[in-house]
Amino acid sequence: LDSEAAMVRFLNLVAAEPDIARVPVMLDSSKWSVIEAGLKCLQGKGVVNSISMKEGEEIFLERAREVRRYGAAVVVMAFDEQGQADTVERRVAICGRAYHLLTERAGFSPEDIIFDPNIFAIATGIEEHNGYALAFIEATRLIKERLPYALVSGGVSNVSFS
């Protein structure tokens, strides 16, 4: 499958239908080249899902600047060089670091930043996992409190994944 070509074809089909074309599109792929292909033909304001600091600040900023250049908003995963955030403190710290990089070094408006502080499965039967949903809710509260105008999203279907 040529996923870059598939993304472009899909977005061109969306753009050809007036009732659909006016709805914002979220570009989602694990391959950055597919997101780039989508950004190049996206009409209107889109959302890129997602970037993270998993590969370090420089790649994070490079991708963020490209997203901003195309006028899209961005979903930022609570993931850094040490891995996926699994505590309230790490979720808030990673999102705070990303917020400052995006607003101070990449020129993002806070309203165009959507944090995903990781919802982990609670239906695993493992006792330590029982607090995961509460940790997500608490992290969301702190992110909203400390990072003005940024938005929060989460993969709610992950709660029941086991």
PDB file of N, CA and C in Angstrom, residues 17-121:
ATOM      1  N   GLU A  17     -16.451  16.876  -1.997  1.00  0.00           N
ATOM      2  CA  GLU A  17     -17.823  16.833  -1.487  1.00  0.00           C
ATOM      3  C   GLU A  17     -18.071  18.033  -0.577  1.00  0.00           C
ATOM      4  N   PRO A  18     -18.836  19.038  -1.029  1.00  0.00           N
ATOM      5  CA  PRO A  18     -19.018  20.268  -0.249  1.00  0.00           C
ATOM      6  C   PRO A  18     -19.500  20.054   1.186  1.00  0.00           C
ATOM      7  N   ASP A  19     -20.421  19.110   1.399  1.00  0.00           N
ATOM      8  CA  ASP A  19     -20.928  18.885   2.756  1.00  0.00           C
ATOM      9  C   ASP A  19     -19.862  18.309   3.680  1.00  0.00           C
ATOM     10  N   ILE A  20     -18.943  17.572   3.117  1.00  0.00           N
ATOM     11  CA  ILE A  20     -17.872  16.969   3.910  1.00  0.00           C
ATOM     12  C   ILE A  20     -16.682  17.913   4.006  1.00  0.00           C
ATOM     13  N   ALA A  21     -16.416  18.648   2.949  1.00  0.00           N
ATOM     14  CA  ALA A  21     -15.217  19.491   2.872  1.00  0.00           C
ATOM     15  C   ALA A  21     -15.165  20.559   3.954  1.00  0.00           C
ATOM     16  N   ARG A  22     -16.311  20.983   4.461  1.00  0.00           N
ATOM     17  CA  ARG A  22     -16.303  22.059   5.459  1.00  0.00           C
ATOM     18  C   ARG A  22     -16.017  21.555   6.878  1.00  0.00           C
ATOM     19  N   VAL A  23     -15.921  20.258   7.051  1.00  0.00           N
ATOM     20  CA  VAL A  23     -15.646  19.667   8.361  1.00  0.00           C
ATOM     21  C   VAL A  23     -14.131  19.535   8.542  1.00  0.00           C
ATOM     22  N   PRO A  24     -13.600  19.945   9.687  1.00  0.00           N
ATOM     23  CA  PRO A  24     -12.153  19.795   9.913  1.00  0.00           C
ATOM     24  C   PRO A  24     -11.731  18.328   9.848  1.00  0.00           C
ATOM     25  N   VAL A  25     -10.543  18.097   9.339  1.00  0.00           N
ATOM     26  CA  VAL A  25     -10.013  16.744   9.176  1.00  0.00           C
ATOM     27  C   VAL A  25      -8.862  16.536  10.152  1.00  0.00           C
ATOM     28  N   MET A  26      -8.847  15.357  10.777  1.00  0.00           N
ATOM     29  CA  MET A  26      -7.724  14.986  11.624  1.00  0.00           C
ATOM     30  C   MET A  26      -6.858  14.006  10.849  1.00  0.00           C
ATOM     31  N   LEU A  27      -5.598  14.375  10.665  1.00  0.00           N
ATOM     32  CA  LEU A  27      -4.637  13.504   9.995  1.00  0.00           C
ATOM     33  C   LEU A  27      -3.988  12.613  11.040  1.00  0.00           C
ATOM     34  N   ASP A  28      -4.050  11.313  10.831  1.00  0.00           N
ATOM     35  CA  ASP A  28      -3.515  10.372  11.811  1.00  0.00           C
ATOM     36  C   ASP A  28      -2.768   9.267  11.085  1.00  0.00           C
ATOM     37  N   SER A  29      -1.510   9.127  11.411  1.00  0.00           N
ATOM     38  CA  SER A  29      -0.699   8.052  10.856  1.00  0.00           C
ATOM     39  C   SER A  29       0.521   7.856  11.733  1.00  0.00           C
ATOM     40  N   SER A  30       1.021   6.643  11.780  1.00  0.00           N
ATOM     41  CA  SER A  30       2.265   6.390  12.508  1.00  0.00           C
ATOM     42  C   SER A  30       3.478   6.752  11.651  1.00  0.00           C
ATOM     43  N   LYS A  31       3.243   7.020  10.375  1.00  0.00           N
ATOM     44  CA  LYS A  31       4.336   7.411   9.465  1.00  0.00           C
ATOM     45  C   LYS A  31       4.274   8.920   9.217  1.00  0.00           C
ATOM     46  N   TRP A  32       5.342   9.628   9.578  1.00  0.00           N
ATOM     47  CA  TRP A  32       5.366  11.079   9.400  1.00  0.00           C
ATOM     48  C   TRP A  32       5.210  11.462   7.933  1.00  0.00           C
ATOM     49  N   SER A  33       5.736  10.686   7.018  1.00  0.00           N
ATOM     50  CA  SER A  33       5.625  11.008   5.591  1.00  0.00           C
ATOM     51  C   SER A  33       4.165  11.034   5.135  1.00  0.00           C
ATOM     52  N   VAL A  34       3.317  10.230   5.751  1.00  0.00           N
ATOM     53  CA  VAL A  34       1.889  10.218   5.409  1.00  0.00           C
ATOM     54  C   VAL A  34       1.224  11.498   5.917  1.00  0.00           C
ATOM     55  N   ILE A  35       1.593  11.911   7.121  1.00  0.00           N
ATOM     56  CA  ILE A  35       1.058  13.169   7.654  1.00  0.00           C
ATOM     57  C   ILE A  35       1.512  14.336   6.790  1.00  0.00           C
ATOM     58  N   GLU A  36       2.778  14.340   6.389  1.00  0.00           N
ATOM     59  CA  GLU A  36       3.284  15.407   5.504  1.00  0.00           C
ATOM     60  C   GLU A  36       2.493  15.458   4.208  1.00  0.00           C
ATOM     61  N   ALA A  37       2.239  14.305   3.612  1.00  0.00           N
ATOM     62  CA  ALA A  37       1.468  14.256   2.366  1.00  0.00           C
ATOM     63  C   ALA A  37       0.074  14.827   2.584  1.00  0.00           C
ATOM     64  N   GLY A  38      -0.524  14.508   3.723  1.00  0.00           N
ATOM     65  CA  GLY A  38      -1.847  15.033   4.041  1.00  0.00           C
ATOM     66  C   GLY A  38      -1.846  16.534   4.253  1.00  0.00           C
ATOM     67  N   LEU A  39      -0.842  17.034   4.969  1.00  0.00           N
ATOM     68  CA  LEU A  39      -0.754  18.478   5.213  1.00  0.00           C
ATOM     69  C   LEU A  39      -0.673  19.260   3.909  1.00  0.00           C
ATOM     70  N   LYS A  40       0.017  18.705   2.928  1.00  0.00           N
ATOM     71  CA  LYS A  40       0.219  19.408   1.654  1.00  0.00           C
ATOM     72  C   LYS A  40      -1.068  19.569   0.859  1.00  0.00           C
ATOM     73  N   CYS A  41      -2.066  18.719   1.090  1.00  0.00           N
ATOM     74  CA  CYS A  41      -3.297  18.856   0.294  1.00  0.00           C
ATOM     75  C   CYS A  41      -4.534  19.102   1.151  1.00  0.00           C
ATOM     76  N   LEU A  42      -4.347  19.293   2.434  1.00  0.00           N
ATOM     77  CA  LEU A  42      -5.459  19.558   3.338  1.00  0.00           C
ATOM     78  C   LEU A  42      -6.040  20.941   3.068  1.00  0.00           C
ATOM     79  N   GLN A  43      -7.365  21.020   3.010  1.00  0.00           N
ATOM     80  CA  GLN A  43      -8.030  22.308   2.830  1.00  0.00           C
ATOM     81  C   GLN A  43      -8.647  22.722   4.149  1.00  0.00           C
ATOM     82  N   GLY A  44      -8.485  23.972   4.499  1.00  0.00           N
ATOM     83  CA  GLY A  44      -9.012  24.449   5.769  1.00  0.00           C
ATOM     84  C   GLY A  44      -8.117  24.044   6.926  1.00  0.00           C
ATOM     85  N   LYS A  45      -8.611  24.277   8.125  1.00  0.00           N
ATOM     86  CA  LYS A  45      -7.830  23.978   9.325  1.00  0.00           C
ATOM     87  C   LYS A  45      -7.991  22.510   9.685  1.00  0.00           C
ATOM     88  N   GLY A  46      -6.880  21.838   9.769  1.00  0.00           N
ATOM     89  CA  GLY A  46      -6.888  20.438  10.164  1.00  0.00           C
ATOM     90  C   GLY A  46      -6.226  20.253  11.513  1.00  0.00           C
ATOM     91  N   VAL A  47      -6.146  18.991  11.924  1.00  0.00           N
ATOM     92  CA  VAL A  47      -5.485  18.623  13.169  1.00  0.00           C
ATOM     93  C   VAL A  47      -4.565  17.446  12.871  1.00  0.00           C
ATOM     94  N   VAL A  48      -3.321  17.530  13.336  1.00  0.00           N
ATOM     95  CA  VAL A  48      -2.379  16.420  13.185  1.00  0.00           C
ATOM     96  C   VAL A  48      -2.389  15.606  14.475  1.00  0.00           C
ATOM     97  N   ASN A  49      -2.610  14.318  14.335  1.00  0.00           N
ATOM     98  CA  ASN A  49      -2.624  13.394  15.471  1.00  0.00           C
ATOM     99  C   ASN A  49      -1.577  12.316  15.227  1.00  0.00           C
ATOM    100  N   SER A  50      -0.438  12.440  15.709  1.00  0.00           N
ATOM    101  CA  SER A  50       0.036  13.260  16.794  1.00  0.00           C
ATOM    102  C   SER A  50       1.545  13.417  16.674  1.00  0.00           C
ATOM    103  N   ILE A  51       2.100  14.257  17.551  1.00  0.00           N
ATOM    104  CA  ILE A  51       3.545  14.347  17.691  1.00  0.00           C
ATOM    105  C   ILE A  51       3.874  14.119  19.162  1.00  0.00           C
ATOM    106  N   SER A  52       5.135  13.774  19.414  1.00  0.00           N
ATOM    107  CA  SER A  52       5.584  13.589  20.796  1.00  0.00           C
ATOM    108  C   SER A  52       7.079  13.880  20.844  1.00  0.00           C
ATOM    109  N   MET A  53       7.604  13.894  22.045  1.00  0.00           N
ATOM    110  CA  MET A  53       9.038  14.118  22.232  1.00  0.00           C
ATOM    111  C   MET A  53       9.800  12.803  22.364  1.00  0.00           C
ATOM    112  N   LYS A  54       9.190  11.721  21.903  1.00  0.00           N
ATOM    113  CA  LYS A  54       9.803  10.394  21.981  1.00  0.00           C
ATOM    114  C   LYS A  54      11.190  10.373  21.334  1.00  0.00           C
ATOM    115  N   GLU A  55      11.341  11.086  20.224  1.00  0.00           N
ATOM    116  CA  GLU A  55      12.617  11.110  19.499  1.00  0.00           C
ATOM    117  C   GLU A  55      13.445  12.351  19.818  1.00  0.00           C
ATOM    118  N   GLY A  56      13.066  13.091  20.847  1.00  0.00           N
ATOM    119  CA  GLY A  56      13.820  14.261  21.273  1.00  0.00           C
ATOM    120  C   GLY A  56      13.190  15.572  20.841  1.00  0.00           C
ATOM    121  N   GLU A  57      13.720  16.646  21.422  1.00  0.00           N
ATOM    122  CA  GLU A  57      13.165  17.985  21.186  1.00  0.00           C
ATOM    123  C   GLU A  57      13.339  18.472  19.759  1.00  0.00           C
ATOM    124  N   GLU A  58      14.477  18.188  19.139  1.00  0.00           N
ATOM    125  CA  GLU A  58      14.716  18.736  17.799  1.00  0.00           C
ATOM    126  C   GLU A  58      13.721  18.202  16.775  1.00  0.00           C
ATOM    127  N   ILE A  59      13.501  16.898  16.768  1.00  0.00           N
ATOM    128  CA  ILE A  59      12.525  16.324  15.830  1.00  0.00           C
ATOM    129  C   ILE A  59      11.119  16.809  16.180  1.00  0.00           C
ATOM    130  N   PHE A  60      10.820  16.890  17.482  1.00  0.00           N
ATOM    131  CA  PHE A  60       9.529  17.413  17.932  1.00  0.00           C
ATOM    132  C   PHE A  60       9.298  18.819  17.383  1.00  0.00           C
ATOM    133  N   LEU A  61      10.289  19.686  17.543  1.00  0.00           N
ATOM    134  CA  LEU A  61      10.152  21.071  17.065  1.00  0.00           C
ATOM    135  C   LEU A  61      10.088  21.143  15.543  1.00  0.00           C
ATOM    136  N   GLU A  62      10.868  20.322  14.876  1.00  0.00           N
ATOM    137  CA  GLU A  62      10.849  20.297  13.404  1.00  0.00           C
ATOM    138  C   GLU A  62       9.449  19.936  12.903  1.00  0.00           C
ATOM    139  N   ARG A  63       8.866  18.904  13.477  1.00  0.00           N
ATOM    140  CA  ARG A  63       7.521  18.485  13.061  1.00  0.00           C
ATOM    141  C   ARG A  63       6.473  19.518  13.464  1.00  0.00           C
ATOM    142  N   ALA A  64       6.614  20.079  14.652  1.00  0.00           N
ATOM    143  CA  ALA A  64       5.669  21.102  15.113  1.00  0.00           C
ATOM    144  C   ALA A  64       5.681  22.307  14.180  1.00  0.00           C
ATOM    145  N   ARG A  65       6.859  22.743  13.795  1.00  0.00           N
ATOM    146  CA  ARG A  65       6.955  23.905  12.894  1.00  0.00           C
ATOM    147  C   ARG A  65       6.323  23.607  11.540  1.00  0.00           C
ATOM    148  N   GLU A  66       6.476  22.379  11.067  1.00  0.00           N
ATOM    149  CA  GLU A  66       5.846  22.019   9.796  1.00  0.00           C
ATOM    150  C   GLU A  66       4.320  22.032   9.933  1.00  0.00           C
ATOM    151  N   VAL A  67       3.812  21.484  11.017  1.00  0.00           N
ATOM    152  CA  VAL A  67       2.366  21.498  11.259  1.00  0.00           C
ATOM    153  C   VAL A  67       1.862  22.935  11.291  1.00  0.00           C
ATOM    154  N   ARG A  68       2.560  23.783  12.010  1.00  0.00           N
ATOM    155  CA  ARG A  68       2.157  25.193  12.130  1.00  0.00           C
ATOM    156  C   ARG A  68       2.219  25.907  10.780  1.00  0.00           C
ATOM    157  N   ARG A  69       3.245  25.612   9.986  1.00  0.00           N
ATOM    158  CA  ARG A  69       3.385  26.242   8.668  1.00  0.00           C
ATOM    159  C   ARG A  69       2.156  25.968   7.794  1.00  0.00           C
ATOM    160  N   TYR A  70       1.552  24.794   7.974  1.00  0.00           N
ATOM    161  CA  TYR A  70       0.351  24.457   7.208  1.00  0.00           C
ATOM    162  C   TYR A  70      -0.933  24.911   7.900  1.00  0.00           C
ATOM    163  N   GLY A  71      -0.811  25.548   9.064  1.00  0.00           N
ATOM    164  CA  GLY A  71      -1.976  26.102   9.745  1.00  0.00           C
ATOM    165  C   GLY A  71      -2.810  25.106  10.522  1.00  0.00           C
ATOM    166  N   ALA A  72      -2.271  23.930  10.773  1.00  0.00           N
ATOM    167  CA  ALA A  72      -3.034  22.904  11.489  1.00  0.00           C
ATOM    168  C   ALA A  72      -2.813  23.002  12.996  1.00  0.00           C
ATOM    169  N   ALA A  73      -3.752  22.467  13.736  1.00  0.00           N
ATOM    170  CA  ALA A  73      -3.583  22.271  15.176  1.00  0.00           C
ATOM    171  C   ALA A  73      -2.862  20.935  15.369  1.00  0.00           C
ATOM    172  N   VAL A  74      -2.441  20.657  16.609  1.00  0.00           N
ATOM    173  CA  VAL A  74      -1.664  19.438  16.827  1.00  0.00           C
ATOM    174  C   VAL A  74      -2.059  18.744  18.124  1.00  0.00           C
ATOM    175  N   VAL A  75      -2.150  17.425  18.060  1.00  0.00           N
ATOM    176  CA  VAL A  75      -2.305  16.598  19.252  1.00  0.00           C
ATOM    177  C   VAL A  75      -0.902  16.204  19.696  1.00  0.00           C
ATOM    178  N   VAL A  76      -0.633  16.387  20.988  1.00  0.00           N
ATOM    179  CA  VAL A  76       0.681  16.058  21.547  1.00  0.00           C
ATOM    180  C   VAL A  76       0.500  14.939  22.566  1.00  0.00           C
ATOM    181  N   MET A  77       1.174  13.825  22.317  1.00  0.00           N
ATOM    182  CA  MET A  77       1.133  12.699  23.245  1.00  0.00           C
ATOM    183  C   MET A  77       2.063  12.956  24.426  1.00  0.00           C
ATOM    184  N   ALA A  78       1.671  12.491  25.601  1.00  0.00           N
ATOM    185  CA  ALA A  78       2.505  12.605  26.803  1.00  0.00           C
ATOM    186  C   ALA A  78       3.543  11.481  26.774  1.00  0.00           C
ATOM    187  N   PHE A  79       4.551  11.700  25.933  1.00  0.00           N
ATOM    188  CA  PHE A  79       5.574  10.698  25.651  1.00  0.00           C
ATOM    189  C   PHE A  79       6.858  11.468  25.424  1.00  0.00           C
ATOM    190  N   ASP A  80       7.929  11.094  26.100  1.00  0.00           N
ATOM    191  CA  ASP A  80       9.207  11.765  25.871  1.00  0.00           C
ATOM    192  C   ASP A  80      10.317  10.745  25.685  1.00  0.00           C
ATOM    193  N   GLU A  81      11.550  11.206  25.768  1.00  0.00           N
ATOM    194  CA  GLU A  81      12.708  10.350  25.529  1.00  0.00           C
ATOM    195  C   GLU A  81      12.775   9.164  26.494  1.00  0.00           C
ATOM    196  N   GLN A  82      12.163   9.290  27.665  1.00  0.00           N
ATOM    197  CA  GLN A  82      12.152   8.205  28.646  1.00  0.00           C
ATOM    198  C   GLN A  82      10.957   7.262  28.482  1.00  0.00           C
ATOM    199  N   GLY A  83      10.043   7.594  27.583  1.00  0.00           N
ATOM    200  CA  GLY A  83       8.900   6.723  27.337  1.00  0.00           C
ATOM    201  C   GLY A  83       7.574   7.396  27.623  1.00  0.00           C
ATOM    202  N   GLN A  84       6.530   6.580  27.607  1.00  0.00           N
ATOM    203  CA  GLN A  84       5.165   7.063  27.796  1.00  0.00           C
ATOM    204  C   GLN A  84       4.950   7.435  29.264  1.00  0.00           C
ATOM    205  N   ALA A  85       4.332   8.582  29.485  1.00  0.00           N
ATOM    206  CA  ALA A  85       4.057   9.036  30.849  1.00  0.00           C
ATOM    207  C   ALA A  85       3.037   8.113  31.499  1.00  0.00           C
ATOM    208  N   ASP A  86       3.377   7.633  32.693  1.00  0.00           N
ATOM    209  CA  ASP A  86       2.481   6.695  33.364  1.00  0.00           C
ATOM    210  C   ASP A  86       2.071   7.149  34.763  1.00  0.00           C
ATOM    211  N   THR A  87       2.462   8.356  35.134  1.00  0.00           N
ATOM    212  CA  THR A  87       2.017   8.926  36.406  1.00  0.00           C
ATOM    213  C   THR A  87       1.432  10.306  36.124  1.00  0.00           C
ATOM    214  N   VAL A  88       0.657  10.800  37.067  1.00  0.00           N
ATOM    215  CA  VAL A  88       0.095  12.148  36.921  1.00  0.00           C
ATOM    216  C   VAL A  88       1.226  13.153  36.745  1.00  0.00           C
ATOM    217  N   GLU A  89       2.248  13.043  37.579  1.00  0.00           N
ATOM    218  CA  GLU A  89       3.359  14.001  37.559  1.00  0.00           C
ATOM    219  C   GLU A  89       4.068  14.018  36.211  1.00  0.00           C
ATOM    220  N   ARG A  90       4.356  12.826  35.670  1.00  0.00           N
ATOM    221  CA  ARG A  90       5.041  12.777  34.366  1.00  0.00           C
ATOM    222  C   ARG A  90       4.145  13.296  33.249  1.00  0.00           C
ATOM    223  N   ARG A  91       2.875  12.989  33.290  1.00  0.00           N
ATOM    224  CA  ARG A  91       1.951  13.495  32.267  1.00  0.00           C
ATOM    225  C   ARG A  91       1.975  15.022  32.250  1.00  0.00           C
ATOM    226  N   VAL A  92       1.839  15.607  33.433  1.00  0.00           N
ATOM    227  CA  VAL A  92       1.791  17.065  33.537  1.00  0.00           C
ATOM    228  C   VAL A  92       3.140  17.677  33.159  1.00  0.00           C
ATOM    229  N   ALA A  93       4.233  17.068  33.586  1.00  0.00           N
ATOM    230  CA  ALA A  93       5.569  17.595  33.274  1.00  0.00           C
ATOM    231  C   ALA A  93       5.854  17.550  31.775  1.00  0.00           C
ATOM    232  N   ILE A  94       5.550  16.432  31.132  1.00  0.00           N
ATOM    233  CA  ILE A  94       5.801  16.309  29.693  1.00  0.00           C
ATOM    234  C   ILE A  94       4.925  17.290  28.919  1.00  0.00           C
ATOM    235  N   CYS A  95       3.659  17.382  29.277  1.00  0.00           N
ATOM    236  CA  CYS A  95       2.771  18.319  28.584  1.00  0.00           C
ATOM    237  C   CYS A  95       3.218  19.758  28.815  1.00  0.00           C
ATOM    238  N   GLY A  96       3.675  20.073  30.015  1.00  0.00           N
ATOM    239  CA  GLY A  96       4.183  21.419  30.297  1.00  0.00           C
ATOM    240  C   GLY A  96       5.408  21.744  29.465  1.00  0.00           C
ATOM    241  N   ARG A  97       6.321  20.803  29.380  1.00  0.00           N
ATOM    242  CA  ARG A  97       7.528  20.994  28.557  1.00  0.00           C
ATOM    243  C   ARG A  97       7.149  21.211  27.094  1.00  0.00           C
ATOM    244  N   ALA A  98       6.240  20.381  26.577  1.00  0.00           N
ATOM    245  CA  ALA A  98       5.802  20.510  25.185  1.00  0.00           C
ATOM    246  C   ALA A  98       5.103  21.845  24.952  1.00  0.00           C
ATOM    247  N   TYR A  99       4.268  22.260  25.892  1.00  0.00           N
ATOM    248  CA  TYR A  99       3.541  23.531  25.779  1.00  0.00           C
ATOM    249  C   TYR A  99       4.525  24.688  25.611  1.00  0.00           C
ATOM    250  N   HIS A 100       5.545  24.717  26.450  1.00  0.00           N
ATOM    251  CA  HIS A 100       6.518  25.810  26.379  1.00  0.00           C
ATOM    252  C   HIS A 100       7.338  25.754  25.090  1.00  0.00           C
ATOM    253  N   LEU A 101       7.708  24.575  24.645  1.00  0.00           N
ATOM    254  CA  LEU A 101       8.419  24.460  23.366  1.00  0.00           C
ATOM    255  C   LEU A 101       7.533  24.941  22.216  1.00  0.00           C
ATOM    256  N   LEU A 102       6.283  24.514  22.212  1.00  0.00           N
ATOM    257  CA  LEU A 102       5.375  24.879  21.119  1.00  0.00           C
ATOM    258  C   LEU A 102       5.065  26.369  21.100  1.00  0.00           C
ATOM    259  N   THR A 103       4.814  26.956  22.257  1.00  0.00           N
ATOM    260  CA  THR A 103       4.429  28.372  22.285  1.00  0.00           C
ATOM    261  C   THR A 103       5.628  29.306  22.186  1.00  0.00           C
ATOM    262  N   GLU A 104       6.758  28.918  22.754  1.00  0.00           N
ATOM    263  CA  GLU A 104       7.916  29.813  22.790  1.00  0.00           C
ATOM    264  C   GLU A 104       8.902  29.596  21.643  1.00  0.00           C
ATOM    265  N   ARG A 105       8.988  28.375  21.118  1.00  0.00           N
ATOM    266  CA  ARG A 105       9.986  28.111  20.079  1.00  0.00           C
ATOM    267  C   ARG A 105       9.399  27.730  18.726  1.00  0.00           C
ATOM    268  N   ALA A 106       8.143  27.308  18.713  1.00  0.00           N
ATOM    269  CA  ALA A 106       7.537  26.914  17.435  1.00  0.00           C
ATOM    270  C   ALA A 106       6.432  27.870  16.997  1.00  0.00           C
ATOM    271  N   GLY A 107       6.099  28.858  17.817  1.00  0.00           N
ATOM    272  CA  GLY A 107       5.123  29.867  17.432  1.00  0.00           C
ATOM    273  C   GLY A 107       3.673  29.427  17.467  1.00  0.00           C
ATOM    274  N   PHE A 108       3.358  28.370  18.196  1.00  0.00           N
ATOM    275  CA  PHE A 108       1.981  27.885  18.271  1.00  0.00           C
ATOM    276  C   PHE A 108       1.136  28.753  19.186  1.00  0.00           C
ATOM    277  N   SER A 109      -0.102  28.935  18.791  1.00  0.00           N
ATOM    278  CA  SER A 109      -1.105  29.515  19.674  1.00  0.00           C
ATOM    279  C   SER A 109      -1.550  28.392  20.619  1.00  0.00           C
ATOM    280  N   PRO A 110      -1.709  28.675  21.908  1.00  0.00           N
ATOM    281  CA  PRO A 110      -2.140  27.617  22.831  1.00  0.00           C
ATOM    282  C   PRO A 110      -3.451  26.946  22.420  1.00  0.00           C
ATOM    283  N   GLU A 111      -4.329  27.680  21.758  1.00  0.00           N
ATOM    284  CA  GLU A 111      -5.610  27.115  21.317  1.00  0.00           C
ATOM    285  C   GLU A 111      -5.444  26.036  20.254  1.00  0.00           C
ATOM    286  N   ASP A 112      -4.274  25.974  19.632  1.00  0.00           N
ATOM    287  CA  ASP A 112      -4.004  24.964  18.607  1.00  0.00           C
ATOM    288  C   ASP A 112      -3.231  23.768  19.149  1.00  0.00           C
ATOM    289  N   ILE A 113      -3.144  23.669  20.476  1.00  0.00           N
ATOM    290  CA  ILE A 113      -2.440  22.559  21.115  1.00  0.00           C
ATOM    291  C   ILE A 113      -3.469  21.696  21.846  1.00  0.00           C
ATOM    292  N   ILE A 114      -3.459  20.407  21.532  1.00  0.00           N
ATOM    293  CA  ILE A 114      -4.367  19.443  22.160  1.00  0.00           C
ATOM    294  C   ILE A 114      -3.499  18.357  22.797  1.00  0.00           C
ATOM    295  N   PHE A 115      -3.544  18.258  24.103  1.00  0.00           N
ATOM    296  CA  PHE A 115      -2.737  17.248  24.784  1.00  0.00           C
ATOM    297  C   PHE A 115      -3.513  15.955  24.954  1.00  0.00           C
ATOM    298  N   ASP A 116      -2.811  14.840  24.766  1.00  0.00           N
ATOM    299  CA  ASP A 116      -3.357  13.517  25.056  1.00  0.00           C
ATOM    300  C   ASP A 116      -2.508  12.926  26.176  1.00  0.00           C
ATOM    301  N   PRO A 117      -2.987  13.049  27.424  1.00  0.00           N
ATOM    302  CA  PRO A 117      -2.189  12.579  28.557  1.00  0.00           C
ATOM    303  C   PRO A 117      -2.304  11.081  28.839  1.00  0.00           C
ATOM    304  N   ASN A 118      -2.634  10.304  27.855  1.00  0.00           N
ATOM    305  CA  ASN A 118      -2.607   8.837  27.921  1.00  0.00           C
ATOM    306  C   ASN A 118      -3.640   8.240  28.874  1.00  0.00           C
ATOM    307  N   ILE A 119      -4.651   7.648  28.290  1.00  0.00           N
ATOM    308  CA  ILE A 119      -5.594   6.847  29.075  1.00  0.00           C
ATOM    309  C   ILE A 119      -5.116   5.404  28.967  1.00  0.00           C
ATOM    310  N   PHE A 120      -4.858   4.796  30.093  1.00  0.00           N
ATOM    311  CA  PHE A 120      -4.428   3.398  30.102  1.00  0.00           C
ATOM    312  C   PHE A 120      -5.601   2.488  30.448  1.00  0.00           C
ATOM    313  N   ALA A 121      -5.488   1.240  30.051  1.00  0.00           N
ATOM    314  CA  ALA A 121      -6.539   0.258  30.300  1.00  0.00           C
ATOM    315  C   ALA A 121      -6.733   0.021  31.793  1.00  0.00           C
TER     316      ALA A 121
END
